Tab-separated table of C-alpha atoms in Angstrom:
chain	number	residue	atom	x	y	z
L	107	UNK	CA	-4.867	4.680	-25.829
L	108	UNK	CA	-3.258	3.757	-29.148
L	109	UNK	CA	-3.313	0.381	-30.871
L	110	UNK	CA	0.208	-0.416	-29.613
L	111	UNK	CA	-0.860	-0.090	-25.970
L	112	UNK	CA	0.549	3.360	-25.295
L	113	UNK	CA	-0.970	6.639	-24.186
L	114	UNK	CA	0.652	9.867	-25.396
L	115	UNK	CA	3.711	7.831	-26.323
L	116	UNK	CA	4.011	6.175	-22.876
L	117	UNK	CA	3.460	2.439	-22.405
L	118	UNK	CA	0.323	1.673	-20.417
L	119	UNK	CA	0.971	-0.434	-17.302
L	120	UNK	CA	-1.407	-2.126	-14.901
L	121	UNK	CA	-0.492	0.133	-11.972
L	122	UNK	CA	1.442	3.368	-11.584
L	123	UNK	CA	2.378	4.540	-8.080
L	124	UNK	CA	3.555	7.976	-6.989
L	125	UNK	CA	5.308	8.575	-3.690
L	126	UNK	CA	8.487	8.884	-1.693
L	127	UNK	CA	10.629	5.850	-1.075
L	128	UNK	CA	13.468	5.969	1.427
L	129	UNK	CA	16.484	3.912	2.283
L	130	UNK	CA	15.621	2.015	5.454
L	131	UNK	CA	18.118	0.887	8.055
L	132	UNK	CA	17.016	-2.212	9.952
L	133	UNK	CA	18.718	-2.989	13.288
L	134	UNK	CA	21.035	-5.955	13.653
L	135	UNK	CA	19.412	-6.827	16.997
L	136	UNK	CA	16.580	-5.658	19.267
L	137	UNK	CA	17.048	-2.673	21.510
L	138	UNK	CA	17.016	1.098	21.585
L	139	UNK	CA	18.441	2.920	18.593
L	140	UNK	CA	21.100	4.275	20.937
L	141	UNK	CA	22.226	0.717	21.707
L	142	UNK	CA	22.047	-0.954	18.282
L	143	UNK	CA	25.609	-1.332	16.941
L	144	UNK	CA	24.841	-1.858	13.265
L	145	UNK	CA	22.057	-1.769	10.694
L	146	UNK	CA	21.190	-3.542	7.469
L	147	UNK	CA	20.170	-1.429	4.499
L	148	UNK	CA	16.757	-1.977	2.895
L	149	UNK	CA	14.120	0.127	1.158
L	150	UNK	CA	10.742	1.377	2.270
L	151	UNK	CA	7.962	3.519	0.892
L	152	UNK	CA	4.215	2.938	0.942
L	153	UNK	CA	3.580	3.447	-2.767
L	154	UNK	CA	6.758	1.786	-4.051
L	155	UNK	CA	6.002	-1.163	-1.747
L	156	UNK	CA	2.695	-1.592	-3.570
L	157	UNK	CA	4.383	-1.332	-6.975
L	158	UNK	CA	7.053	-3.892	-6.021
L	159	UNK	CA	4.522	-6.367	-4.655
L	160	UNK	CA	2.357	-6.076	-7.758
L	161	UNK	CA	5.338	-6.507	-10.078
L	162	UNK	CA	6.479	-9.567	-8.105
L	163	UNK	CA	2.936	-10.933	-8.463
L	164	UNK	CA	3.124	-10.708	-12.263
L	165	UNK	CA	1.615	-7.301	-13.025
L	166	UNK	CA	3.225	-4.446	-14.924
L	167	UNK	CA	3.972	-1.633	-12.500
L	168	UNK	CA	5.605	1.783	-12.616
L	169	UNK	CA	6.984	3.923	-9.790
L	170	UNK	CA	7.166	7.687	-10.286
L	171	UNK	CA	9.074	9.864	-7.840
L	172	UNK	CA	12.117	12.051	-7.261
L	173	UNK	CA	15.312	10.976	-5.503
L	174	UNK	CA	18.580	12.716	-4.822
L	175	UNK	CA	21.553	12.548	-7.157
L	176	UNK	CA	23.351	10.478	-4.528
L	177	UNK	CA	24.246	6.905	-3.709
L	178	UNK	CA	21.061	6.321	-1.751
L	179	UNK	CA	19.058	7.440	-4.783
L	180	UNK	CA	21.034	5.028	-6.932
L	181	UNK	CA	20.247	2.226	-4.503
L	182	UNK	CA	16.522	2.964	-4.403
L	183	UNK	CA	16.150	3.062	-8.170
L	184	UNK	CA	18.145	-0.147	-8.608
L	185	UNK	CA	16.416	-2.002	-5.759
L	186	UNK	CA	12.881	-1.107	-6.827
L	187	UNK	CA	13.731	-1.795	-10.455
L	188	UNK	CA	15.019	-5.248	-9.479
L	189	UNK	CA	11.433	-6.258	-8.654
L	190	UNK	CA	10.478	-5.605	-12.280
L	191	UNK	CA	9.046	-2.147	-11.622
L	192	UNK	CA	9.443	0.460	-14.379
L	193	UNK	CA	11.603	3.196	-12.806
L	194	UNK	CA	12.379	5.177	-15.969
L	195	UNK	CA	10.159	8.055	-14.821
L	196	UNK	CA	12.028	8.567	-11.533
L	197	UNK	CA	13.806	11.925	-11.723
L	198	UNK	CA	16.991	12.972	-9.934
L	199	UNK	CA	17.274	16.158	-7.886
L	200	UNK	CA	20.825	17.591	-7.805
L	201	UNK	CA	20.057	19.894	-4.861
L	202	UNK	CA	18.089	17.710	-2.411
L	203	UNK	CA	18.993	14.392	-0.798
L	204	UNK	CA	17.245	11.038	-0.817
L	205	UNK	CA	15.331	10.438	2.424
L	206	UNK	CA	16.479	7.788	4.893
L	207	UNK	CA	15.161	6.402	8.163
L	208	UNK	CA	16.183	4.089	10.986
L	209	UNK	CA	13.885	1.941	13.098
L	210	UNK	CA	14.067	-0.477	15.981
L	211	UNK	CA	13.300	-4.171	15.640
L	212	UNK	CA	10.236	-4.137	17.897
L	213	UNK	CA	6.598	-4.073	16.887
L	214	UNK	CA	5.621	-0.681	15.472
L	215	UNK	CA	2.579	-0.663	17.757
L	216	UNK	CA	4.664	-1.083	20.905
L	217	UNK	CA	5.725	1.695	23.234
L	218	UNK	CA	9.409	0.827	22.814
L	219	UNK	CA	9.355	1.178	19.026
L	220	UNK	CA	11.467	3.995	17.663
L	221	UNK	CA	11.659	5.467	14.162
L	222	UNK	CA	14.104	8.223	13.226
L	223	UNK	CA	13.225	9.891	9.913
L	224	UNK	CA	15.659	12.028	7.921
L	225	UNK	CA	13.338	13.158	5.145
L	226	UNK	CA	12.838	16.918	5.693
L	227	UNK	CA	13.906	18.728	2.552
L	228	UNK	CA	14.199	15.478	0.606
L	229	UNK	CA	14.015	15.283	-3.168
L	230	UNK	CA	10.594	13.633	-2.988
L	231	UNK	CA	9.173	16.364	-0.771
L	232	UNK	CA	9.795	18.784	-3.661
L	233	UNK	CA	7.574	16.839	-6.089
L	234	UNK	CA	5.224	19.186	-7.921
L	235	UNK	CA	2.963	19.268	-10.947
L	236	UNK	CA	5.760	20.680	-13.085
L	237	UNK	CA	8.618	18.346	-12.127
L	238	UNK	CA	7.194	14.812	-12.239
L	239	UNK	CA	6.248	12.722	-15.266
L	240	UNK	CA	2.472	13.108	-15.142
L	241	UNK	CA	2.106	11.409	-18.544
L	242	UNK	CA	3.590	8.263	-17.015
L	243	UNK	CA	1.132	8.518	-14.125
L	244	UNK	CA	-1.849	8.665	-16.468
L	245	UNK	CA	-0.640	5.766	-18.660
L	246	UNK	CA	-1.995	3.022	-16.422
L	247	UNK	CA	-5.126	1.099	-15.509
L	248	UNK	CA	-4.838	1.999	-11.813
L	249	UNK	CA	-3.050	4.988	-10.286
L	250	UNK	CA	-2.091	4.312	-6.659
L	251	UNK	CA	-1.588	7.232	-4.261
L	252	UNK	CA	-1.459	7.713	-0.508
L	253	UNK	CA	-2.019	10.393	2.080
L	254	UNK	CA	1.676	10.327	2.999
L	255	UNK	CA	2.560	12.229	-0.168
L	256	UNK	CA	-0.028	14.904	0.562
L	257	UNK	CA	1.648	15.574	3.921
L	258	UNK	CA	5.160	16.117	2.545
L	259	UNK	CA	4.712	19.666	1.224
L	260	UNK	CA	2.211	22.103	-0.266
L	261	UNK	CA	3.506	21.277	-3.751
L	262	UNK	CA	3.002	17.563	-3.131
L	263	UNK	CA	-0.561	18.239	-1.999
L	264	UNK	CA	-1.298	20.252	-5.129
L	265	UNK	CA	0.120	17.401	-7.215
L	266	UNK	CA	-2.277	14.939	-5.575
L	267	UNK	CA	-5.181	17.305	-6.114
L	268	UNK	CA	-4.235	17.522	-9.782
L	269	UNK	CA	-4.001	13.741	-10.147
L	270	UNK	CA	-7.308	13.071	-8.380
L	271	UNK	CA	-9.236	15.765	-10.237
L	272	UNK	CA	-12.050	14.293	-12.357
L	273	UNK	CA	-11.554	14.502	-16.077
L	274	UNK	CA	-11.441	12.538	-19.326
L	275	UNK	CA	-8.837	9.812	-19.477
L	276	UNK	CA	-8.211	9.705	-15.736
L	277	UNK	CA	-7.235	6.178	-14.690
L	278	UNK	CA	-8.905	4.407	-11.800
L	279	UNK	CA	-7.507	6.123	-8.696
L	280	UNK	CA	-6.602	4.031	-5.656
L	281	UNK	CA	-5.992	5.994	-2.451
L	282	UNK	CA	-4.598	4.627	0.814
L	283	UNK	CA	-5.376	7.155	3.555
L	284	UNK	CA	-2.193	6.361	5.531
L	285	UNK	CA	-2.785	9.008	8.193
L	286	UNK	CA	0.578	9.846	9.796
L	287	UNK	CA	-0.058	12.670	12.303
L	288	UNK	CA	3.648	13.403	12.744
L	289	UNK	CA	4.031	14.346	9.072
L	290	UNK	CA	1.357	17.016	8.979
L	291	UNK	CA	2.500	20.570	9.589
L	292	UNK	CA	-0.902	21.771	10.808
L	293	UNK	CA	-4.295	20.516	11.900
L	294	UNK	CA	-5.694	20.388	8.357
L	295	UNK	CA	-4.429	16.872	7.682
L	296	UNK	CA	-7.673	14.989	8.427
L	297	UNK	CA	-9.744	17.413	6.327
L	298	UNK	CA	-7.316	17.158	3.404
L	299	UNK	CA	-7.261	13.363	3.557
L	300	UNK	CA	-11.057	13.219	3.530
L	301	UNK	CA	-11.121	15.534	0.508
L	302	UNK	CA	-8.657	13.357	-1.413
L	303	UNK	CA	-10.362	10.103	-0.400
L	304	UNK	CA	-13.695	11.378	-1.701
L	305	UNK	CA	-12.083	12.068	-5.107
L	306	UNK	CA	-10.720	8.514	-5.431
L	307	UNK	CA	-12.313	5.404	-6.926
L	308	UNK	CA	-10.874	2.868	-4.455
L	309	UNK	CA	-10.112	3.851	-0.855
L	310	UNK	CA	-8.195	1.897	1.789
L	311	UNK	CA	-8.515	3.062	5.387
L	312	UNK	CA	-7.858	1.416	8.725
L	313	UNK	CA	-10.672	1.529	11.259
L	314	UNK	CA	-8.212	2.957	13.782
L	315	UNK	CA	-7.060	5.793	11.514
L	316	UNK	CA	-10.663	6.587	10.537
L	317	UNK	CA	-11.365	7.007	14.223
L	318	UNK	CA	-8.200	9.028	14.886
L	319	UNK	CA	-8.434	11.289	11.846
L	320	UNK	CA	-12.172	11.710	11.405
L	321	UNK	CA	-13.746	10.538	14.643
L	322	UNK	CA	-15.586	7.777	12.788
L	323	UNK	CA	-16.481	4.523	14.508
L	324	UNK	CA	-17.371	1.479	12.415
L	325	UNK	CA	-17.642	0.691	8.729
L	326	UNK	CA	-21.097	2.224	8.375
L	327	UNK	CA	-19.823	5.622	9.482
L	328	UNK	CA	-16.874	5.402	7.076
L	329	UNK	CA	-19.149	4.559	4.150
L	330	UNK	CA	-21.427	7.480	4.982
L	331	UNK	CA	-18.436	9.836	5.065
L	332	UNK	CA	-17.157	8.547	1.690
L	333	UNK	CA	-20.197	8.447	-0.604
L	334	UNK	CA	-18.281	8.985	-3.871
L	335	UNK	CA	-15.668	6.170	-4.144
L	336	UNK	CA	-16.773	3.052	-5.997
L	337	UNK	CA	-14.998	0.769	-3.531
L	338	UNK	CA	-14.241	1.443	0.139
L	339	UNK	CA	-12.090	-0.997	2.100
L	340	UNK	CA	-12.054	-0.701	5.892
L	341	UNK	CA	-9.179	-2.636	7.444
L	342	UNK	CA	-9.595	-3.995	10.968
L	343	UNK	CA	-6.080	-5.268	11.596
L	344	UNK	CA	-5.849	-8.949	12.591
L	345	UNK	CA	-9.639	-9.054	12.833
L	346	UNK	CA	-10.128	-8.813	9.064
L	347	UNK	CA	-11.395	-6.289	6.532
L	348	UNK	CA	-14.678	-5.149	4.999
L	349	UNK	CA	-15.131	-3.933	1.436
L	350	UNK	CA	-18.138	-2.271	-0.143
L	351	UNK	CA	-18.354	-2.253	-3.938
L	352	UNK	CA	-20.918	0.287	-5.092
L	353	UNK	CA	-20.580	-0.855	-8.712
L	354	UNK	CA	-22.951	-3.729	-8.142
L	355	UNK	CA	-26.365	-4.075	-6.614
L	356	UNK	CA	-26.781	-6.404	-3.729
L	357	UNK	CA	-27.625	-4.695	-0.493
L	358	UNK	CA	-31.107	-3.635	0.416
L	359	UNK	CA	-29.907	-0.154	1.349
L	360	UNK	CA	-28.431	0.345	-2.114
L	361	UNK	CA	-24.798	0.494	-1.025
L	362	UNK	CA	-23.704	-2.281	-3.387
L	363	UNK	CA	-22.018	-5.575	-2.611
L	364	UNK	CA	-20.382	-5.721	0.804
L	365	UNK	CA	-18.137	-8.456	2.166
L	366	UNK	CA	-16.229	-9.090	5.367
L	367	UNK	CA	-13.305	-11.501	5.358
L	368	UNK	CA	-11.537	-12.552	8.517
L	369	UNK	CA	-7.747	-12.419	8.334
L	370	UNK	CA	-5.948	-15.760	8.544
L	371	UNK	CA	-3.863	-16.516	11.596
L	372	UNK	CA	-0.262	-15.445	11.030
L	373	UNK	CA	2.950	-16.139	12.939
L	374	UNK	CA	4.107	-12.530	12.767
L	375	UNK	CA	7.770	-11.612	12.345
L	376	UNK	CA	7.219	-7.841	11.873
L	377	UNK	CA	4.199	-5.669	11.145
L	378	UNK	CA	5.892	-3.221	8.769
L	379	UNK	CA	4.618	-3.201	5.186
L	380	UNK	CA	1.482	-5.256	5.865
L	381	UNK	CA	-0.944	-2.484	4.927
L	382	UNK	CA	0.848	-1.813	1.642
L	383	UNK	CA	0.915	-5.532	0.871
L	384	UNK	CA	-2.812	-5.792	1.585
L	385	UNK	CA	-3.495	-2.978	-0.892
L	386	UNK	CA	-1.324	-4.726	-3.487
L	387	UNK	CA	-3.165	-8.018	-3.079
L	388	UNK	CA	-6.546	-6.329	-3.299
L	389	UNK	CA	-5.522	-4.350	-6.394
L	390	UNK	CA	-4.069	-7.452	-8.029
L	391	UNK	CA	-7.385	-9.252	-7.639
L	392	UNK	CA	-9.225	-6.119	-8.817
L	393	UNK	CA	-7.153	-6.012	-12.004
L	394	UNK	CA	-8.064	-9.662	-12.560
L	395	UNK	CA	-11.775	-8.931	-12.151
L	396	UNK	CA	-12.251	-11.174	-9.123
L	397	UNK	CA	-15.263	-10.768	-6.808
L	398	UNK	CA	-15.051	-8.633	-3.665
L	399	UNK	CA	-14.599	-11.562	-1.274
L	400	UNK	CA	-11.655	-12.889	-3.265
L	401	UNK	CA	-10.095	-9.425	-3.478
L	402	UNK	CA	-10.142	-9.256	0.312
L	403	UNK	CA	-8.694	-12.756	0.637
L	404	UNK	CA	-5.868	-11.933	-1.766
L	405	UNK	CA	-5.240	-8.774	0.243
L	406	UNK	CA	-4.961	-10.826	3.431
L	407	UNK	CA	-2.643	-13.353	1.769
L	408	UNK	CA	-0.299	-10.667	0.458
L	409	UNK	CA	-0.322	-9.026	3.892
L	410	UNK	CA	0.535	-12.393	5.458
L	411	UNK	CA	3.570	-12.591	3.191
L	412	UNK	CA	4.778	-9.219	4.494
L	413	UNK	CA	4.010	-10.096	8.114
L	414	UNK	CA	6.244	-13.162	7.995
L	415	UNK	CA	9.454	-11.330	6.989
L	416	UNK	CA	11.415	-8.653	8.915
L	417	UNK	CA	11.341	-5.929	6.232
L	418	UNK	CA	8.730	-4.042	4.233
L	419	UNK	CA	8.816	-6.303	1.183
L	420	UNK	CA	8.240	-10.025	0.884
L	421	UNK	CA	8.099	-12.608	-1.841
L	422	UNK	CA	4.403	-13.031	-2.637
L	423	UNK	CA	2.875	-16.467	-3.116
L	424	UNK	CA	2.785	-17.616	-6.714
L	425	UNK	CA	-0.593	-16.926	-8.290
L	426	UNK	CA	-1.792	-20.535	-8.437
L	427	UNK	CA	-0.926	-21.008	-4.786
L	428	UNK	CA	-2.733	-17.824	-3.755
L	429	UNK	CA	-5.755	-18.680	-5.894
L	430	UNK	CA	-6.011	-22.103	-4.297
L	431	UNK	CA	-5.929	-20.632	-0.797
L	432	UNK	CA	-8.382	-17.877	-1.710
L	433	UNK	CA	-10.820	-20.516	-2.971
L	434	UNK	CA	-10.920	-22.446	0.333
L	435	UNK	CA	-14.326	-22.893	1.901
L	436	UNK	CA	-15.149	-20.820	4.968
L	437	UNK	CA	-14.255	-23.549	7.444
L	438	UNK	CA	-10.864	-24.230	5.840
L	439	UNK	CA	-10.112	-20.507	5.514
L	440	UNK	CA	-10.880	-20.114	9.193
L	441	UNK	CA	-8.297	-22.808	10.055
L	442	UNK	CA	-5.605	-21.298	7.858
L	443	UNK	CA	-2.394	-20.384	9.654
L	444	UNK	CA	0.628	-18.976	7.865
L	445	UNK	CA	4.184	-18.708	9.140
L	446	UNK	CA	7.632	-17.693	7.858
L	447	UNK	CA	8.454	-19.327	4.540
L	448	UNK	CA	4.876	-20.142	3.608
L	449	UNK	CA	5.072	-18.326	0.250
L	450	UNK	CA	7.844	-20.661	-0.938
L	451	UNK	CA	5.550	-23.692	-0.732
L	452	UNK	CA	3.977	-24.132	-4.137
L	453	UNK	CA	3.001	-27.798	-3.978
L	454	UNK	CA	2.107	-28.330	-0.332
L	455	UNK	CA	-1.166	-30.028	0.409
L	456	UNK	CA	-4.040	-28.461	2.290
L	457	UNK	CA	-3.122	-30.444	5.380
L	458	UNK	CA	0.167	-28.523	5.529
L	459	UNK	CA	-1.268	-25.099	4.738
L	460	UNK	CA	-4.538	-25.336	6.613
L	461	UNK	CA	-3.857	-26.437	10.140
L	462	UNK	CA	-5.262	-25.779	13.559
L	463	UNK	CA	-2.910	-23.674	15.707
């Protein structure tokens, strides 16, 4: 890094994220896709969601990808850039379209939920080592990746292997497993995701996807399967999350400092985007050097922001507000309940924010 804060001529940002973002069409009312008369346009993409949330929370963030030379590509670049994300390294593909998808209004976990993806042959699926701005991806403190990109194509997988390869000057690599069985073209997906996770520095994985992909049950089994990453975060949905930081000593078995933080109660509007928001909150607190417990709490708070809006992206709480909630004692944290609009309250007292359901 040079004295002016650049690396190989590229400005160094807090977080760079690589991945496909798509134009999302949200239904105007509940019901089957066949019955919904109209849709509202939005954006969605695991990695760009993280970049947008971090930028909205006051960090410098960059999104690197490829989109089509079409109106949907224009919209994605403008919409993500409007959050303050650096989109100058997004390249346009004249031959492939921008991906889009439609979804129903119901809970993603429900049987009635439908998602219709139109991403095969998209511009992002053609990302490769030779056609993305790798210099921009290395000019950061944290490089955020996910297993979704690895599933898009063989070239995308090779790109992730290149970015996660150990070497001088490699930024801290954050990897969200994001196991999506429907995206993988063969049965190698779980093995590939384990390989990439073991090459990362920070890993996010849901306990359900660890079980589905790798047959692992419980945080102990996940830690044993991922001995290399410095930090492993196992998400347990509304139950909470556990993080193990191997950078510090603290546990008798030598695994570092471990913490479990229960998730606050949330009046959920929609579950989409919560996992990405959790990663953003955790990474934000990591960049600020906060202890493991506080990183988990900030992850839960950012996830709660996403859970209380209908789309993937939500306005995060201002930093002072989030810090005050993250500093609550255990009893007050356990009483915390958050509903729609809670992130707009910057001066509310604890009696308004911390209430018994």
